[in-house]
PDB file of C-alpha atoms in Angstrom:
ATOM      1  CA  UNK A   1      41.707 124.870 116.001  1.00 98.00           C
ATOM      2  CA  UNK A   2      38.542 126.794 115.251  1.00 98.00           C
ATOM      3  CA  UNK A   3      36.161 125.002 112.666  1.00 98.00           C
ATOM      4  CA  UNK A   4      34.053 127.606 111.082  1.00 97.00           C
ATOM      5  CA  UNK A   5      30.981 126.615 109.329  1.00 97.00           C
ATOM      6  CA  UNK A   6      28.878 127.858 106.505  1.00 97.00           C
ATOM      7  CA  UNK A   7      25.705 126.854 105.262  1.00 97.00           C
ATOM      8  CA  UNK A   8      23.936 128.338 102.298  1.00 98.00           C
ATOM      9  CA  UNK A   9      21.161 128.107  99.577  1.00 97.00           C
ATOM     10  CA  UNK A  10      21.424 129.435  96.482  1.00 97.00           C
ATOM     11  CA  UNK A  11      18.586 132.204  95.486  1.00 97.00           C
ATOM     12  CA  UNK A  12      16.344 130.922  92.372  1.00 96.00           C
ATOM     13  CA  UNK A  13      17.593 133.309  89.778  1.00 97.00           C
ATOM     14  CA  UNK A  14      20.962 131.720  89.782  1.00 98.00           C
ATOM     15  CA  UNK A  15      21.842 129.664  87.206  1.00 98.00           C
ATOM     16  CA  UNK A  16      23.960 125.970  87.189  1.00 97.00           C
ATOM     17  CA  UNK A  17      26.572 127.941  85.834  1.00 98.00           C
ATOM     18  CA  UNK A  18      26.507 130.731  88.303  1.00 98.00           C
ATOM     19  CA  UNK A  19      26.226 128.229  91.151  1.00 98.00           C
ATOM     20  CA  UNK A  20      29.383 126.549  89.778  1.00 98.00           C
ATOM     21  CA  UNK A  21      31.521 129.817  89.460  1.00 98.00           C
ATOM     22  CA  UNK A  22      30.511 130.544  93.306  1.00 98.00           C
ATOM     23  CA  UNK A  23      31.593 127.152  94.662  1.00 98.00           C
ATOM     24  CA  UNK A  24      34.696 127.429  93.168  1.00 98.00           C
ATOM     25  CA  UNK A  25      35.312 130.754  94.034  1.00 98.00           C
ATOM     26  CA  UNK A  26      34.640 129.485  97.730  1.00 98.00           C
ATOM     27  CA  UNK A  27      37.109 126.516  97.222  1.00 98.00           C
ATOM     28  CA  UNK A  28      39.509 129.276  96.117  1.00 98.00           C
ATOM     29  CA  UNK A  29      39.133 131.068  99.673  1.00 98.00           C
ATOM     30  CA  UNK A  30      39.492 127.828 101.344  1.00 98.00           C
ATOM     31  CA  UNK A  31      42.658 127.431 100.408  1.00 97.00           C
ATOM     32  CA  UNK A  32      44.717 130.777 100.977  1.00 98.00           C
ATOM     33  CA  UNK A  33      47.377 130.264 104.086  1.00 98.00           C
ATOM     34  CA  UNK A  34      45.401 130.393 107.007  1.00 98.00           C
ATOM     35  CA  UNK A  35      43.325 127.885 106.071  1.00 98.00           C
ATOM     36  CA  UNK A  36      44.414 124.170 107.260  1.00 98.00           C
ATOM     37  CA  UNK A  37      41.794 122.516 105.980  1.00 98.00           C
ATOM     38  CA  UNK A  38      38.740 122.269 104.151  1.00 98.00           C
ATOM     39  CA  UNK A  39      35.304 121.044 102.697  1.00 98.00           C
ATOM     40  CA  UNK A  40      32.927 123.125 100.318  1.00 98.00           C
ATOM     41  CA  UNK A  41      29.918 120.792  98.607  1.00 97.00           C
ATOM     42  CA  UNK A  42      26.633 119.443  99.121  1.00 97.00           C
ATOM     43  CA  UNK A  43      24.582 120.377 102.415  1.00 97.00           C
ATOM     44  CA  UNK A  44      23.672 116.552 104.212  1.00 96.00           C
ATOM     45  CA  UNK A  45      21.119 118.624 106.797  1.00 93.00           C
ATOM     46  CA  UNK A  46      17.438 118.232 106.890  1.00 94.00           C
ATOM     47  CA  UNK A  47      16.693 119.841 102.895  1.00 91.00           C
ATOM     48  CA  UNK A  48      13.628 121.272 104.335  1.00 93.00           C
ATOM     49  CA  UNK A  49      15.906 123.996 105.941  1.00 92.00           C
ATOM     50  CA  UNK A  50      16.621 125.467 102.357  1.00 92.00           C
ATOM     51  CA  UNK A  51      20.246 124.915 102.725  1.00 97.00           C
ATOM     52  CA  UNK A  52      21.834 122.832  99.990  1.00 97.00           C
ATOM     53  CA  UNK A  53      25.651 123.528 100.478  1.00 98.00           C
ATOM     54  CA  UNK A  54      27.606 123.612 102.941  1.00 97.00           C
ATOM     55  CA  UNK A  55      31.479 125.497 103.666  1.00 98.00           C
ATOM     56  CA  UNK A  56      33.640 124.573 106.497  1.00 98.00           C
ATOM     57  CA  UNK A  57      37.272 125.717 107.193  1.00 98.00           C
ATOM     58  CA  UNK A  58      40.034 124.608 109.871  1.00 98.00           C
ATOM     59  CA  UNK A  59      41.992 127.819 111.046  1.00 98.00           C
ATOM     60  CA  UNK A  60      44.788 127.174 113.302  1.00 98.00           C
ATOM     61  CA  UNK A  61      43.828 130.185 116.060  1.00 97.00           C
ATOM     62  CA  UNK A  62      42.615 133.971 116.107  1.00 97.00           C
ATOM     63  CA  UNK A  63      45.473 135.141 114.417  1.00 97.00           C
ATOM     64  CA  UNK A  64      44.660 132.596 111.495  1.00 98.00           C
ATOM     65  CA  UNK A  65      41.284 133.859 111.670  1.00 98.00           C
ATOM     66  CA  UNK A  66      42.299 137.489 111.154  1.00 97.00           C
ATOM     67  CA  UNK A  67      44.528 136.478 108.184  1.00 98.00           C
ATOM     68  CA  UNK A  68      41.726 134.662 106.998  1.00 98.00           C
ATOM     69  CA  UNK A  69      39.157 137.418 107.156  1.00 96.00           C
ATOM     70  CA  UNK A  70      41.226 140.150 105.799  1.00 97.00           C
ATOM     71  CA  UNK A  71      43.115 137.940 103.017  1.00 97.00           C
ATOM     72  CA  UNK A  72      43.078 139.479  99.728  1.00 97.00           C
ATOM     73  CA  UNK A  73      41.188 136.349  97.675  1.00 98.00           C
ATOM     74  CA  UNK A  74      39.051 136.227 100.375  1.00 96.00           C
ATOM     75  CA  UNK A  75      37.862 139.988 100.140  1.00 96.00           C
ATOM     76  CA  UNK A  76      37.716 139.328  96.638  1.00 97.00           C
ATOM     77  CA  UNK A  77      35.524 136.646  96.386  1.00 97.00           C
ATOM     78  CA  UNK A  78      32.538 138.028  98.208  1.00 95.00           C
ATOM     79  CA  UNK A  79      31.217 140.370  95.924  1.00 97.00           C
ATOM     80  CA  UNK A  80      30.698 137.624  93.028  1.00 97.00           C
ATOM     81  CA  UNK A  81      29.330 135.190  95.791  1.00 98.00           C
ATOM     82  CA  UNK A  82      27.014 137.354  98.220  1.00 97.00           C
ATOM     83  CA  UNK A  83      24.925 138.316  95.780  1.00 97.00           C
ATOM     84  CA  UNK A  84      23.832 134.611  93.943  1.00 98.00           C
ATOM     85  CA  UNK A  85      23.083 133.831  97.973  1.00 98.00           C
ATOM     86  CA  UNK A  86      19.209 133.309  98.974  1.00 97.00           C
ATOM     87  CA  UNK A  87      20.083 131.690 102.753  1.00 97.00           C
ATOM     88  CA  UNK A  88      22.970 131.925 105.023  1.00 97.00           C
ATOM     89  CA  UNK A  89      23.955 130.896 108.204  1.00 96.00           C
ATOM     90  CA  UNK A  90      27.002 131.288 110.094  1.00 94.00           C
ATOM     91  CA  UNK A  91      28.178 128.548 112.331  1.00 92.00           C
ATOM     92  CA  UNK A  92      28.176 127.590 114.968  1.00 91.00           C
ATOM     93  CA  UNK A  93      31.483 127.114 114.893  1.00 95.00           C
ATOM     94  CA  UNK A  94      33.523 124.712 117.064  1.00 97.00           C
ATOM     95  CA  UNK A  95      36.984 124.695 118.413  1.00 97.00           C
ATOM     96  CA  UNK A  96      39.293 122.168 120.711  1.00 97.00           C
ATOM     97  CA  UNK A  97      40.326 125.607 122.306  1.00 96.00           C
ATOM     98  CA  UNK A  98      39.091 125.996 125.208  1.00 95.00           C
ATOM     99  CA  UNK A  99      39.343 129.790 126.540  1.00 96.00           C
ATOM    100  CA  UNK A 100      35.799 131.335 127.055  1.00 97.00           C
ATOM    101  CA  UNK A 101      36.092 134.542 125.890  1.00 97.00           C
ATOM    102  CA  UNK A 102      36.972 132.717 122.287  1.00 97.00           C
ATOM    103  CA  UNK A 103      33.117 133.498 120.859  1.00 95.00           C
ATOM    104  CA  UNK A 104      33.721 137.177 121.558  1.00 95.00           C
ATOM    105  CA  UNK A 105      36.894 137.171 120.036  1.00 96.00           C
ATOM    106  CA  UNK A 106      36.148 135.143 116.719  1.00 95.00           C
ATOM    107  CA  UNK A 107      32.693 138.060 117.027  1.00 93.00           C
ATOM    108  CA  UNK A 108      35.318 140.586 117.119  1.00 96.00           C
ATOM    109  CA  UNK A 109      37.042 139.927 114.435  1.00 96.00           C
ATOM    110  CA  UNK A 110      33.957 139.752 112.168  1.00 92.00           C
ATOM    111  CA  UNK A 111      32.663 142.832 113.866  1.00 94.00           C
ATOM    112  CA  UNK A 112      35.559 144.600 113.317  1.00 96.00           C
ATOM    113  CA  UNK A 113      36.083 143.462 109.422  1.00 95.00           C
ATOM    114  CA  UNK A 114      32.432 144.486 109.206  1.00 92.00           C
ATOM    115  CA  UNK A 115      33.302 148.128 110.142  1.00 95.00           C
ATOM    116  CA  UNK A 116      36.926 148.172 108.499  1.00 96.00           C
ATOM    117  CA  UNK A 117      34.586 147.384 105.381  1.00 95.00           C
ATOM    118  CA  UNK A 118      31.317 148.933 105.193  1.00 96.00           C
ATOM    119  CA  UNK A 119      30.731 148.290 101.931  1.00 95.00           C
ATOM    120  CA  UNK A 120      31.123 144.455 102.523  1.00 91.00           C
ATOM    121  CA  UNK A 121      28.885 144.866 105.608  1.00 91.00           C
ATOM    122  CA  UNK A 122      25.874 146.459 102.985  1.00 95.00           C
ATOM    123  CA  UNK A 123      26.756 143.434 100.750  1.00 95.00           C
ATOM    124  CA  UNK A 124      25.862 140.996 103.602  1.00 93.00           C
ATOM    125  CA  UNK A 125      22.705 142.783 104.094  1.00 94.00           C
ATOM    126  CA  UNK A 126      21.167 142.150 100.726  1.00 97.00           C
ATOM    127  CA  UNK A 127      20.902 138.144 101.426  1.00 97.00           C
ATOM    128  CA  UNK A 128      17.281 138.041 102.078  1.00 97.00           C
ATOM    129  CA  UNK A 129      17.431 135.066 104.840  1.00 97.00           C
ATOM    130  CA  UNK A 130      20.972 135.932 106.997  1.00 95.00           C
ATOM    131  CA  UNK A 131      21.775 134.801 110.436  1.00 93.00           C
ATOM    132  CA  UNK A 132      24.963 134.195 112.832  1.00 88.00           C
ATOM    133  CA  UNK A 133      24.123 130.647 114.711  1.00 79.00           C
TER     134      UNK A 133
END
C-alpha cells in the first residue's frame, strides 16, 4: 500500500465558497478506482506552517498509482484546484512495501505524467510556495 500525502493552504484571494468547491473536487479524486481509501479535511500540523488542509490517499501499488495519476476526474480536477492553491507539499509518502527502488518509481510516475502533460506541469508551477517532501 502506498499512502500518499498532501498538504495545502489556500491562497488569500479565495473565497469560502471557492475553498468549498476545491475540497470537494479533491474528495471527488479520492474516490475514482484506484483509490482504497481516503481522508481530505482540516490540516492537525503545527498552523504556523501555513498549511490548513490536508489530502491523503491509500493506493494499492504502482500500477494503482498510474491509474490514479492518469484517471480522467483526476486530470480534470486540477485545473479548478491548482490555481485557488497558495502552499503545497507533497508527501512524504509512506508504504508497507518494502522494495527500495519504490521512491524512484512513485518519482517516475509523477515525472513522467509531468512530461506526458506539460500543460499540467506549467499549472503546478504557478503555486507560489511548491515542494516534493
Amino acid at each position: 500500500m502506498i499512502v500518499h500525502m498532501l498538504r495545502f493552504g489556500f491562497r488569500d484571494e479565495t473565497s469560502e465558497e471557492q475553498r468549498a468547491q476545491v475540497l470537494a473536487l479533491m474528495r471527488r479524486t479520492s474516490t475514482v478506482e484506484s483509490v482504497s481509501f481516503s481522508a481530505v479535511g482540516q490540516h492537525l500540523g503545527d498552523p504556523t506552517e501555513g498549511y490548513t488542509h490536508g489530502y491523503c490517499v491509500g493506493i494499492a501499488d504502482i500500477a494503482a498509482l498510474e491509474r490514479y495519476m492518469y484517471d480522467p476526474i483526476h486530470l480534470a480536477g486540477d485545473p479548478d484546484i491548482i490555481p485557488h492553491l497558495s502552499r503545497l507539499a507533497i508527501g512524504p509518502d509512506v508504504s508497507d512495501d518494502l522494495d527500495p527502488d519504490l521512491a524512484a518509481k512513485i518519482m517516475a510516475v509523477h515525472d513522467r505524467k509531468l512530461a506526458d502533460y506539460p500543460e499540467w506541469a506549467e499549472l503546478m508551477k504557478t503555486i507560489p510556495d511548491f515542494r516534493i517532501a
